Short mmCIF file of C-alpha atoms (C1' of nucleotides) in Angstrom, two decimals:
data_model
loop_
_atom_site.label_atom_id
_atom_site.label_comp_id
_atom_site.label_asym_id
_atom_site.label_seq_id
_atom_site.Cartn_x
_atom_site.Cartn_y
_atom_site.Cartn_z
CA MET A 1388 27.15 37.65 14.78
CA SER A 1389 26.42 37.79 11.06
CA ALA A 1390 27.41 34.51 9.51
CA ILE A 1391 27.50 35.67 5.93
CA TRP A 1392 31.24 35.81 5.61
CA GLN A 1393 31.63 32.30 6.83
CA TYR A 1394 29.89 30.94 3.75
CA PRO A 1395 31.70 32.30 0.68
CA ASP A 1396 30.13 29.65 -1.55
CA PHE A 1397 26.74 31.29 -1.23
CA GLN A 1398 25.68 34.18 -3.42
CA SER A 1399 25.63 37.52 -1.67
CA HIS A 1400 22.11 38.23 -2.90
CA SER A 1401 20.77 35.08 -1.25
CA MET A 1402 22.65 35.49 2.01
CA THR A 1403 22.54 39.04 3.34
CA SER A 1404 23.02 40.68 6.68
CA ASP A 1405 19.34 40.05 7.31
CA THR A 1406 19.77 36.30 6.98
CA GLU A 1407 19.10 34.28 10.10
CA THR A 1408 21.53 31.48 10.88
CA PRO A 1409 19.59 29.58 13.52
CA LEU A 1410 20.64 26.66 15.59
CA VAL A 1411 18.95 23.39 14.74
CA THR A 1412 17.88 20.74 17.22
CA VAL A 1413 15.80 17.60 17.09
CA ASP A 1414 13.23 16.70 19.74
CA VAL A 1415 11.70 13.28 20.17
CA VAL A 1416 8.30 12.64 21.70
CA ILE A 1417 8.64 9.09 22.99
CA PHE A 1418 5.48 7.20 23.80
CA THR A 1419 5.00 3.97 25.62
CA ILE A 1420 2.25 2.20 27.51
CA LEU A 1421 2.84 1.59 31.19
CA PRO A 1422 0.77 1.14 34.33
CA ASP A 1423 0.23 4.47 36.02
CA ALA A 1424 0.20 5.13 39.78
CA ASN A 1425 -3.15 3.35 40.07
CA GLY A 1426 -1.94 0.30 38.23
CA GLN A 1427 -3.98 1.21 35.16
CA ASN A 1428 -2.22 1.08 31.82
CA GLN A 1429 -1.78 4.55 30.39
CA LEU A 1430 -0.08 6.22 27.46
CA HIS A 1431 3.10 7.81 28.81
CA VAL A 1432 5.58 10.32 27.44
CA LEU A 1433 9.25 10.37 28.35
CA LEU A 1434 10.30 13.72 29.80
CA MET A 1435 13.49 15.13 31.24
CA GLN A 1436 13.61 17.69 33.98
CA ARG A 1437 15.83 20.64 33.17
CA ASN A 1438 18.50 21.54 35.69
CA HIS A 1439 19.53 24.88 34.28
CA PRO A 1440 17.92 27.96 32.78
CA PRO A 1441 15.95 28.69 30.77
CA TYR A 1442 12.84 26.89 32.06
CA GLU A 1443 14.86 25.45 34.93
CA ALA A 1444 13.08 22.60 36.76
CA MET A 1445 10.47 22.34 34.02
CA TRP A 1446 10.19 19.26 31.88
CA ALA A 1447 11.14 18.77 28.25
CA VAL A 1448 11.12 15.99 25.71
CA PRO A 1449 14.54 14.48 24.92
CA GLY A 1450 16.49 16.13 22.16
CA GLY A 1451 19.46 18.27 21.33
CA PHE A 1452 21.77 19.41 18.61
CA ILE A 1453 22.62 17.32 15.62
CA HIS A 1454 26.12 16.06 15.10
CA LYS A 1455 28.31 16.78 12.13
CA GLY A 1456 27.49 14.57 9.18
CA GLU A 1457 24.47 13.04 10.91
CA THR A 1458 21.02 12.86 9.36
CA LEU A 1459 18.12 14.38 11.26
CA GLU A 1460 16.56 10.99 11.77
CA HIS A 1461 19.84 9.61 13.03
CA ALA A 1462 20.05 12.39 15.60
CA ALA A 1463 16.52 11.64 16.76
CA ALA A 1464 17.34 7.93 17.04
CA ARG A 1465 20.46 8.79 19.00
CA TYR A 1466 18.61 10.84 21.62
CA LEU A 1467 16.03 8.10 21.81
CA LYS A 1468 18.69 5.49 22.44
CA ASP A 1469 20.48 7.69 24.96
CA GLU A 1470 17.43 7.96 27.14
CA THR A 1471 15.79 4.57 26.70
CA GLY A 1472 18.51 2.22 25.58
CA VAL A 1473 16.23 1.14 22.75
CA ALA A 1474 17.20 1.15 19.09
CA ASN A 1475 15.51 0.15 15.85
CA ILE A 1476 12.06 1.24 16.79
CA TYR A 1477 9.32 3.22 15.14
CA LEU A 1478 10.39 6.80 14.49
CA GLU A 1479 8.59 9.33 12.35
CA GLN A 1480 9.17 13.00 11.63
CA LEU A 1481 6.38 15.19 12.92
CA SER A 1482 6.92 18.81 12.08
CA THR A 1483 9.42 21.61 12.45
CA PHE A 1484 8.86 24.36 14.96
CA GLY A 1485 10.69 27.60 14.54
CA ALA A 1486 8.89 30.51 16.18
CA PRO A 1487 11.46 33.26 16.69
CA GLU A 1488 11.11 33.45 20.47
CA ARG A 1489 10.71 29.78 21.30
CA ASP A 1490 14.14 29.72 22.91
CA PRO A 1491 15.11 32.93 24.73
CA ARG A 1492 18.83 32.27 24.29
CA ALA A 1493 19.04 32.21 20.54
CA ARG A 1494 17.09 31.46 17.41
CA VAL A 1495 16.61 27.71 17.61
CA ILE A 1496 14.59 25.67 15.16
CA THR A 1497 13.62 22.18 16.18
CA VAL A 1498 12.69 19.24 14.00
CA SER A 1499 10.33 17.06 16.03
CA TYR A 1500 9.94 13.30 15.84
CA PHE A 1501 7.72 10.83 17.53
CA ALA A 1502 8.65 7.34 18.60
CA LEU A 1503 6.87 4.32 19.99
CA ILE A 1504 8.60 1.86 22.25
CA ARG A 1505 7.55 -1.35 23.95
CA SER A 1506 7.74 -0.81 27.65
CA HIS A 1507 9.15 -4.28 28.29
CA GLU A 1508 12.12 -3.45 26.07
CA LEU A 1509 13.01 -0.45 28.16
CA ASP A 1510 16.53 -0.57 29.45
CA THR A 1511 15.81 0.56 32.97
CA SER A 1512 19.45 1.24 33.70
CA ALA A 1513 19.50 3.66 30.79
CA SER A 1514 16.33 5.40 31.73
CA LEU A 1515 17.40 5.60 35.33
CA LYS A 1516 20.83 6.95 34.57
CA SER A 1517 19.48 10.28 35.66
CA LYS A 1518 16.87 10.92 38.30
CA THR A 1519 15.56 13.64 36.04
CA VAL A 1520 14.21 11.33 33.35
CA ALA A 1521 10.70 10.05 33.94
CA TRP A 1522 7.63 8.71 32.23
CA HIS A 1523 4.58 10.92 32.62
CA PRO A 1524 1.04 9.74 31.93
CA LEU A 1525 -0.48 11.78 29.17
CA PRO A 1526 -3.49 13.15 30.98
CA GLN A 1527 -1.27 14.66 33.69
CA LEU A 1528 1.65 16.40 32.10
CA PRO A 1529 3.81 18.68 34.24
CA ASP A 1530 4.82 22.20 33.22
CA LEU A 1531 6.70 21.94 29.98
CA ALA A 1532 9.64 23.98 28.74
CA PHE A 1533 9.77 25.86 25.44
CA ASP A 1534 6.91 24.95 23.10
CA HIS A 1535 7.03 21.30 24.11
CA LYS A 1536 3.40 21.24 25.13
CA THR A 1537 2.47 22.14 21.58
CA ILE A 1538 4.86 19.55 20.22
CA ILE A 1539 3.43 16.80 22.41
CA GLU A 1540 -0.13 17.71 21.47
CA TYR A 1541 0.86 17.57 17.85
CA ALA A 1542 2.43 14.16 18.42
CA VAL A 1543 -0.66 12.79 20.12
CA GLN A 1544 -2.82 13.97 17.27
CA ARG A 1545 -0.53 12.28 14.76
CA LEU A 1546 -0.46 9.10 16.80
CA LYS A 1547 -4.25 8.93 16.80
CA ARG A 1548 -4.37 9.41 13.07
CA ARG A 1549 -1.75 6.74 12.46
CA LEU A 1550 -3.59 4.31 14.66
CA GLU A 1551 -6.67 4.53 12.47
CA ASN A 1552 -4.93 4.33 9.11
CA SER A 1553 -1.99 2.12 9.75
CA SER A 1554 -0.76 -0.82 11.71
CA ILE A 1555 1.29 1.16 14.16
CA ALA A 1556 -0.17 -0.28 17.36
CA PHE A 1557 2.10 -3.29 17.01
CA GLN A 1558 4.99 -1.07 18.00
CA LEU A 1559 3.63 -0.79 21.51
CA LEU A 1560 3.06 -4.47 22.18
CA PRO A 1561 5.31 -7.47 22.75
CA GLU A 1562 5.68 -9.99 19.96
CA LYS A 1563 2.84 -12.15 21.26
CA PHE A 1564 -0.30 -10.47 22.51
CA THR A 1565 -4.00 -11.06 22.95
CA LEU A 1566 -6.77 -9.28 21.12
CA THR A 1567 -7.90 -7.70 24.35
CA GLU A 1568 -4.43 -6.27 24.91
CA LEU A 1569 -4.47 -4.85 21.41
CA GLN A 1570 -7.90 -3.37 21.98
CA ARG A 1571 -6.69 -1.68 25.19
CA VAL A 1572 -3.92 0.02 23.23
CA TYR A 1573 -6.46 1.43 20.81
CA GLU A 1574 -8.73 2.53 23.60
CA LEU A 1575 -5.96 4.24 25.53
CA ILE A 1576 -4.70 6.18 22.57
CA LEU A 1577 -8.04 7.09 21.06
CA ASP A 1578 -9.37 7.76 24.53
CA LYS A 1579 -12.68 6.04 23.92
CA GLU A 1580 -14.17 2.62 24.45
CA LEU A 1581 -14.47 0.26 21.52
CA ASP A 1582 -16.97 -2.51 20.97
CA LYS A 1583 -15.28 -5.84 21.51
CA ARG A 1584 -17.03 -7.73 18.71
CA ASN A 1585 -16.60 -5.00 16.14
CA PHE A 1586 -12.97 -4.51 17.07
CA ARG A 1587 -12.14 -8.19 16.71
CA LYS A 1588 -14.05 -8.47 13.47
CA LYS A 1589 -12.17 -5.57 11.95
CA ILE A 1590 -8.72 -6.58 13.15
CA LEU A 1591 -9.08 -10.24 12.20
CA SER A 1592 -10.53 -9.46 8.78
CA SER A 1593 -7.54 -7.24 8.03
CA GLY A 1594 -5.44 -10.38 7.84
CA LEU A 1595 -2.53 -8.77 9.68
CA LEU A 1596 -2.62 -11.16 12.61
CA ASP A 1597 -1.59 -14.78 12.89
CA ASP A 1598 -3.12 -16.95 15.57
CA ILE A 1599 -0.10 -18.86 16.85
CA GLY A 1600 -2.15 -21.45 18.71
CA GLU A 1601 -0.75 -20.55 22.11
CA THR A 1602 -2.83 -19.18 24.92
CA LYS A 1603 -2.19 -16.87 27.80
CA MET A 1604 -3.64 -17.30 31.28
CA GLU A 1605 -4.15 -14.26 33.42
CA GLY A 1606 -6.47 -14.54 36.42
CA PHE A 1607 -9.13 -17.14 37.03
CA HIS A 1608 -10.84 -17.19 33.74
CA ARG A 1609 -10.70 -18.55 30.25
CA PRO A 1610 -7.23 -18.23 28.65
CA ALA A 1611 -6.83 -15.86 25.69
CA GLN A 1612 -5.46 -16.71 22.27
CA LEU A 1613 -2.09 -15.21 21.42
CA TYR A 1614 -1.43 -13.54 18.09
CA VAL A 1615 1.61 -12.16 16.28
CA PHE A 1616 1.79 -9.61 13.51
CA ARG A 1617 2.09 -11.27 10.16
CA ASP A 1618 3.92 -8.44 8.48
CA LYS A 1619 6.36 -5.99 9.94
CA ALA A 1620 5.85 -3.52 7.10
CA ILE A 1621 4.40 -0.20 8.19
CA ASP A 1622 2.28 1.37 5.51
CA LEU A 1623 2.36 5.13 5.40
CA MET B 1379 34.24 26.72 11.95
CA SER B 1380 32.99 25.48 15.32
CA ALA B 1381 30.19 27.69 16.49
CA ILE B 1382 30.25 26.64 20.10
CA TRP B 1383 31.92 29.74 21.43
CA GLN B 1384 29.39 31.95 19.78
CA TYR B 1385 26.65 30.65 22.04
CA PRO B 1386 27.77 31.07 25.65
CA ASP B 1387 24.20 30.63 26.91
CA PHE B 1388 24.23 26.98 25.96
CA GLN B 1389 25.67 24.30 28.21
CA SER B 1390 28.99 22.93 27.09
CA HIS B 1391 27.73 19.36 27.43
CA SER B 1392 24.91 20.00 24.99
CA MET B 1393 26.94 21.94 22.47
CA THR B 1394 30.29 20.34 21.74
CA SER B 1395 32.83 20.50 18.97
CA ASP B 1396 30.86 17.75 17.28
CA THR B 1397 27.73 19.89 17.11
CA GLU B 1398 26.56 20.78 13.65
CA THR B 1399 25.40 24.35 13.08
CA PRO B 1400 23.65 24.02 9.75
CA LEU B 1401 22.14 26.68 7.59
CA VAL B 1402 18.35 26.65 7.40
CA THR B 1403 16.29 27.41 4.34
CA VAL B 1404 12.67 27.10 3.38
CA ASP B 1405 11.51 25.77 0.04
CA VAL B 1406 8.02 26.16 -1.36
CA VAL B 1407 6.40 23.80 -3.81
CA ILE B 1408 3.85 26.02 -5.54
CA PHE B 1409 1.06 24.34 -7.47
CA THR B 1410 -1.43 25.80 -9.84
CA ILE B 1411 -3.63 24.57 -12.66
CA LEU B 1412 -2.91 25.97 -16.09
CA PRO B 1413 -3.35 24.91 -19.70
CA ASP B 1414 -0.25 23.12 -20.93
CA ALA B 1415 1.31 23.37 -24.37
CA ASN B 1416 -1.58 21.38 -25.85
CA GLY B 1417 -4.19 23.61 -24.26
CA GLN B 1418 -5.12 20.92 -21.75
CA ASN B 1419 -5.38 21.95 -18.11
CA GLN B 1420 -2.58 20.45 -16.10
CA LEU B 1421 -1.20 20.62 -12.61
CA HIS B 1422 1.91 22.81 -12.76
CA VAL B 1423 4.77 23.51 -10.38
CA LEU B 1424 6.66 26.79 -10.25
CA LEU B 1425 10.39 26.32 -10.80
CA MET B 1426 13.36 28.62 -11.08
CA GLN B 1427 16.36 27.92 -13.23
CA ARG B 1428 19.63 28.29 -11.37
CA ASN B 1429 22.22 30.59 -12.91
CA HIS B 1430 25.17 29.61 -10.75
CA PRO B 1431 26.70 26.50 -9.25
CA PRO B 1432 25.95 24.10 -7.75
CA TYR B 1433 23.42 22.52 -10.10
CA GLU B 1434 23.83 25.42 -12.52
CA ALA B 1435 21.10 25.57 -15.20
CA MET B 1436 19.02 23.00 -13.35
CA TRP B 1437 15.66 23.88 -11.89
CA ALA B 1438 14.68 24.35 -8.27
CA VAL B 1439 11.58 25.27 -6.31
CA PRO B 1440 11.55 28.81 -4.88
CA GLY B 1441 13.06 29.24 -1.46
CA GLY B 1442 15.95 30.62 0.47
CA PHE B 1443 17.21 31.62 3.86
CA ILE B 1444 14.97 32.89 6.58
CA HIS B 1445 15.26 36.43 7.83
CA LYS B 1446 16.02 37.48 11.35
CA GLY B 1447 12.95 37.35 13.57
CA GLU B 1448 10.81 35.77 10.86
CA THR B 1449 8.73 32.64 11.37
CA LEU B 1450 9.32 29.72 9.04
CA GLU B 1451 5.88 30.09 7.56
CA HIS B 1452 6.44 33.80 7.04
CA ALA B 1453 9.62 33.05 5.12
CA ALA B 1454 7.76 30.56 2.93
CA ALA B 1455 5.00 33.10 2.28
CA ARG B 1456 7.61 35.71 1.41
CA TYR B 1457 9.29 33.54 -1.24
CA LEU B 1458 5.87 32.67 -2.58
CA LYS B 1459 4.95 36.33 -2.87
CA ASP B 1460 8.30 37.22 -4.42
CA GLU B 1461 7.79 34.82 -7.29
CA THR B 1462 4.07 34.95 -7.87
CA GLY B 1463 2.91 38.27 -6.43
CA VAL B 1464 0.22 36.36 -4.54
CA ALA B 1465 -0.34 36.61 -0.80
CA ASN B 1466 -2.80 35.10 1.64
CA ILE B 1467 -3.09 31.76 0.01
CA TYR B 1468 -3.02 28.18 1.16
CA LEU B 1469 0.34 27.25 2.65
CA GLU B 1470 1.16 24.13 4.61
CA GLN B 1471 4.37 22.75 6.03
CA LEU B 1472 5.40 19.49 4.40
CA SER B 1473 8.50 18.07 5.95
CA THR B 1474 12.09 18.92 6.72
CA PHE B 1475 14.91 17.52 4.63
CA GLY B 1476 18.39 17.47 6.06
CA ALA B 1477 20.55 14.79 4.49
CA PRO B 1478 24.17 15.76 5.14
CA GLU B 1479 25.18 15.98 1.49
CA ARG B 1480 22.08 17.53 0.02
CA ASP B 1481 23.96 20.79 -0.62
CA PRO B 1482 27.62 20.38 -1.55
CA ARG B 1483 28.55 23.84 -0.25
CA ALA B 1484 27.56 23.42 3.38
CA ARG B 1485 25.23 21.58 5.70
CA VAL B 1486 21.85 23.02 4.77
CA ILE B 1487 18.56 21.87 6.20
CA THR B 1488 15.41 22.88 4.41
CA VAL B 1489 11.89 23.14 5.76
CA SER B 1490 9.56 22.50 2.84
CA TYR B 1491 6.10 23.93 2.30
CA PHE B 1492 3.47 23.49 -0.31
CA ALA B 1493 1.16 26.15 -1.63
CA LEU B 1494 -1.83 26.32 -3.94
CA ILE B 1495 -2.58 29.36 -6.01
CA ARG B 1496 -5.34 30.28 -8.42
CA SER B 1497 -3.80 30.78 -11.81
CA HIS B 1498 -6.01 33.77 -12.60
CA GLU B 1499 -4.60 35.58 -9.55
CA LEU B 1500 -1.06 35.22 -10.83
CA ASP B 1501 0.69 38.54 -11.11
CA THR B 1502 2.28 37.95 -14.47
CA SER B 1503 4.65 40.86 -14.05
CA ALA B 1504 5.98 39.25 -10.88
CA SER B 1505 6.33 35.83 -12.36
CA LEU B 1506 7.94 37.26 -15.44
CA LYS B 1507 10.37 39.44 -13.55
CA SER B 1508 12.92 36.84 -14.42
CA LYS B 1509 13.08 34.72 -17.52
CA THR B 1510 14.25 31.91 -15.31
CA VAL B 1511 10.97 31.42 -13.51
CA ALA B 1512 8.49 29.12 -15.21
CA TRP B 1513 5.56 26.82 -14.65
CA HIS B 1514 6.26 23.21 -15.47
CA PRO B 1515 3.52 20.62 -15.97
CA LEU B 1516 3.89 17.88 -13.43
CA PRO B 1517 4.24 14.91 -15.74
CA GLN B 1518 7.24 16.51 -17.46
CA LEU B 1519 9.57 17.96 -14.89
CA PRO B 1520 13.05 19.06 -15.96
CA ASP B 1521 16.23 18.06 -14.15
CA LEU B 1522 15.95 19.28 -10.60
CA ALA B 1523 18.64 20.62 -8.29
CA PHE B 1524 19.43 19.30 -4.81
CA ASP B 1525 16.77 16.90 -3.52
CA HIS B 1526 13.96 18.92 -5.04
CA LYS B 1527 12.62 15.99 -7.00
CA THR B 1528 12.04 14.18 -3.73
CA ILE B 1529 10.45 17.27 -2.22
CA ILE B 1530 8.07 17.72 -5.14
CA GLU B 1531 7.07 14.06 -5.07
CA TYR B 1532 6.39 14.39 -1.38
CA ALA B 1533 4.28 17.49 -2.04
CA VAL B 1534 2.23 15.77 -4.72
CA GLN B 1535 1.55 12.88 -2.42
CA ARG B 1536 0.40 15.24 0.33
CA LEU B 1537 -1.77 17.18 -2.11
CA LYS B 1538 -3.55 13.99 -3.16
CA ARG B 1539 -4.19 13.04 0.42
CA ARG B 1540 -5.52 16.50 1.29
CA LEU B 1541 -7.83 16.45 -1.68
CA GLU B 1542 -9.54 13.34 -0.40
CA ASN B 1543 -9.86 14.40 3.24
CA SER B 1544 -10.30 18.10 3.08
CA SER B 1545 -11.77 20.92 1.07
CA ILE B 1546 -8.53 22.10 -0.41
CA ALA B 1547 -9.54 22.06 -4.06
CA PHE B 1548 -11.23 25.42 -3.61
CA GLN B 1549 -7.81 27.00 -3.43
CA LEU B 1550 -7.21 26.25 -7.07
CA LEU B 1551 -10.43 27.65 -8.46
CA PRO B 1552 -11.88 31.14 -8.88
CA GLU B 1553 -14.63 32.24 -6.53
CA LYS B 1554 -17.37 31.06 -8.85
CA PHE B 1555 -16.98 27.74 -10.61
CA THR B 1556 -18.98 24.92 -12.10
CA LEU B 1557 -19.15 21.39 -10.83
CA THR B 1558 -17.44 20.17 -13.94
CA GLU B 1559 -14.54 22.53 -13.34
CA LEU B 1560 -14.26 21.24 -9.80
CA GLN B 1561 -14.33 17.66 -11.03
CA ARG B 1562 -11.53 18.40 -13.50
CA VAL B 1563 -9.37 19.63 -10.60
CA TYR B 1564 -9.90 16.39 -8.76
CA GLU B 1565 -9.21 14.35 -11.86
CA LEU B 1566 -6.02 16.20 -12.67
CA ILE B 1567 -4.60 15.87 -9.19
CA LEU B 1568 -5.67 12.32 -8.51
CA ASP B 1569 -4.74 11.40 -12.07
CA LYS B 1570 -7.82 9.31 -12.67
CA GLU B 1571 -11.28 9.76 -14.10
CA LEU B 1572 -14.21 10.18 -11.76
CA ASP B 1573 -17.85 9.30 -12.31
CA LYS B 1574 -19.83 12.46 -12.90
CA ARG B 1575 -22.94 11.44 -10.99
CA ASN B 1576 -21.09 10.05 -8.01
CA PHE B 1577 -18.85 13.07 -7.85
CA ARG B 1578 -21.73 15.54 -7.89
CA LYS B 1579 -23.68 13.55 -5.36
CA LYS B 1580 -20.76 13.48 -2.95
CA ILE B 1581 -19.79 17.11 -3.33
CA LEU B 1582 -23.33 18.45 -3.10
CA SER B 1583 -24.22 16.30 -0.11
CA SER B 1584 -21.20 17.64 1.75
CA GLY B 1585 -23.01 20.94 2.01
CA LEU B 1586 -19.88 22.94 1.26
CA LEU B 1587 -21.19 24.51 -1.90
CA ASP B 1588 -23.79 27.19 -2.49
CA ASP B 1589 -25.61 27.36 -5.79
CA ILE B 1590 -25.60 31.08 -6.50
CA GLY B 1591 -28.25 30.88 -9.23
CA GLU B 1592 -25.96 32.17 -11.94
CA THR B 1593 -24.93 30.16 -14.95
CA LYS B 1594 -21.91 30.08 -17.15
CA MET B 1595 -21.98 29.58 -20.90
CA GLU B 1596 -19.02 28.04 -22.58
CA GLY B 1597 -19.42 26.68 -26.05
CA PHE B 1598 -22.63 25.82 -27.82
CA HIS B 1599 -24.33 23.81 -25.18
CA ARG B 1600 -26.36 23.97 -22.05
CA PRO B 1601 -25.00 26.51 -19.52
CA ALA B 1602 -23.61 25.26 -16.22
CA GLN B 1603 -24.66 26.31 -12.74
CA LEU B 1604 -22.12 28.33 -10.81
CA TYR B 1605 -21.26 27.56 -7.19
CA VAL B 1606 -19.26 29.21 -4.44
CA PHE B 1607 -17.70 27.69 -1.37
CA ARG B 1608 -19.85 28.22 1.63
CA ASP B 1609 -17.06 28.15 4.14
CA LYS B 1610 -13.48 29.25 3.76
CA ALA B 1611 -12.34 27.18 6.71
CA ILE B 1612 -9.84 24.48 5.90
CA ASP B 1613 -10.21 21.51 8.15
CA LEU B 1614 -7.26 19.50 9.38
"C1'" DT C 623 -31.95 19.12 -36.12
"C1'" DC C 624 -27.49 18.55 -34.54
"C1'" DA C 625 -23.49 18.69 -31.63
"C1'" DA C 626 -21.83 19.23 -27.16
"C1'" DA C 627 -21.64 19.33 -22.42
"C1'" DA C 628 -25.02 19.74 -18.29
"C1'" DG C 629 -27.72 17.44 -15.39
"C1'" DT C 630 -30.14 13.51 -13.00
"C1'" DG C 631 -31.50 8.01 -9.85
"C1'" DT C 632 -31.32 3.41 -8.82
"C1'" DT C 633 -29.19 -0.79 -7.39
"C1'" DG C 634 -25.73 -3.73 -5.39
"C1'" DT C 635 -21.79 -4.26 -2.42
"C1'" DG C 636 -19.13 -3.43 1.40
"C1'" DT C 637 -18.13 -1.14 5.85
"C1'" DG C 638 -19.21 0.72 10.48
"C1'" DT C 639 -22.25 0.29 14.44
"C1'" DA C 640 -25.32 -1.34 17.88
"C1'" DC C 641 -26.31 -4.98 20.78
"C1'" DA C 642 -26.44 -9.96 24.51
"C1'" DC C 643 -25.19 -14.31 25.54
"C1'" DC C 644 -22.30 -18.61 26.24
"C1'" DC C 645 -17.39 -20.46 27.20
"C1'" DA C 646 -13.31 -21.89 29.74
"C1'" DT C 647 -10.76 -21.50 33.72
"C1'" DG C 648 -9.09 -21.68 38.96
"C1'" DT C 649 -10.77 -21.36 43.34
"C1'" DA D 1333 -21.07 -23.18 41.87
"C1'" DC D 1334 -19.26 -18.89 40.96
"C1'" DA D 1335 -16.62 -15.07 39.48
"C1'" DT D 1336 -13.94 -13.36 35.71
"C1'" DG D 1337 -12.74 -11.98 31.37
"C1'" DG D 1338 -12.62 -14.61 26.51
"C1'" DG D 1339 -15.09 -15.33 22.62
"C1'" DT D 1340 -18.98 -15.18 19.13
"C1'" DG D 1341 -23.35 -13.39 15.11
"C1'" DT D 1342 -27.04 -10.63 13.28
"C1'" DA D 1343 -29.51 -6.59 11.65
"C1'" DC D 1344 -29.52 -1.80 10.23
"C1'" DA D 1345 -27.71 2.44 8.34
"C1'" DC D 1346 -24.63 4.58 5.42
"C1'" DA D 1347 -20.88 5.28 1.94
"C1'" DC D 1348 -19.04 3.99 -2.47
"C1'" DA D 1349 -19.25 2.13 -7.29
"C1'" DA D 1350 -21.39 1.00 -11.54
"C1'" DC D 1351 -24.22 2.42 -15.05
"C1'" DA D 1352 -27.55 5.53 -19.46
"C1'" DC D 1353 -30.58 8.79 -20.72
"C1'" DT D 1354 -32.75 13.56 -21.02
"C1'" DT D 1355 -32.03 18.70 -21.11
"C1'" DT D 1356 -30.46 23.04 -22.74
"C1'" DT D 1357 -28.12 25.81 -25.65
"C1'" DG D 1358 -26.08 28.14 -30.25
"C1'" DA D 1359 -25.16 27.26 -34.79
#
DNA sequence: TCAAAAGTGTTGTGTGTACACCCATGT
DNA sequence: ACATGGGTGTACACACAACACTTTTGA
């Protein structure tokens, strides 16, 4: 199994019989906001149910091996597109997990990514191509394969941090949205209620939103102003 | 070269002839604070000069392949110890770099780490075991091999962020230090001058420091109070 | 007494937080 | 007219930034 002799270009002192030649995968934690079983919007993660060992019948985030000549980010985007039909969306590297026993079959190191998609852009035919792909609300995750529970927790933590320091929430909303819709996104992800007046003051004073003059009716009450994001640039 | 048949436990649909089986390395960006050629303290990075192709005679951060059964972090700590003789110090994963052509010999993916060491703990015999290991002041880096310039820039950026949100500066100072010494660390890393009164107010009000009642004389002027860090815990 | 770095407070400005009422709409 | 969520302003506490002089020491 030693791979040393396959790589003659490497110095023998750097690659020895003790050198590990692991497999490398990427895994993508894909978030979206959808109504849950009770009709309440919730943060959801896309999971796939495994149909073979190890961890058979448990759930895992999408991912797999990288292709020859492909960047890591490209591989992540590819798995994302395969399962959701969505391309060109927010994708960020999270961390690399490589505990020796995380896959019982072989030494496998995984580079994890997280992605945000707008639920209305979901290609339902893509996501339904297999009965074993499903959105799971974050508070109720099923049993997860490998170290995917750790990876998802890490992703949620990063998402919360990004929400507070960056304009990432836009990635979860349609082009036009109301301030209340935006506030709900923040509340769902941060898992706490926000004060309406303070929220609006802060968001509007940031200058990132444009009031487009249109309104949106929903129910028997005053219509809400619609806004768009002024700038598509994501800062750090 | 296809590695598919070496891994019979993997499904043939997940591992195909197009699957890349890259090599995996870790690289460690090691920072310390040392006087530079002019006797001024400066942030330095530990670099090794390569004595064989590719990038022969250029400089690179320490790193190499991981060993069988070893965690990624353990591998990073091992390369750190090999070059500096220092163990049990601050080590944090940065990011994983895997551009297809970053190593001309083969597909190599590297998991990068950054580390902070106290210069007075440096085992000079270890760091001098090879003439080709040297500390370089950050503003004047030599030509760097592979994508190591990118990796170091990424590390510096992370270090700055950590300095502002965490109590990481302690890792660069001896156990007992003066407030002025601490302020110099911040100024060097953030590359800007800080107001003495505001700095002391902020640091002291954080409650992280204990005044141990001792003083330190240096030069012909009033001695400075010495402090220690109350808590070794690193947050976030 | 001098040189050199240590040490110390106040004020203004901006940012986060707490909090309650009127507005516009369809039925 | 009423039920429903949309929309608005003020007051307080706290963090950050600007700024100058006195203290302690060895020579």
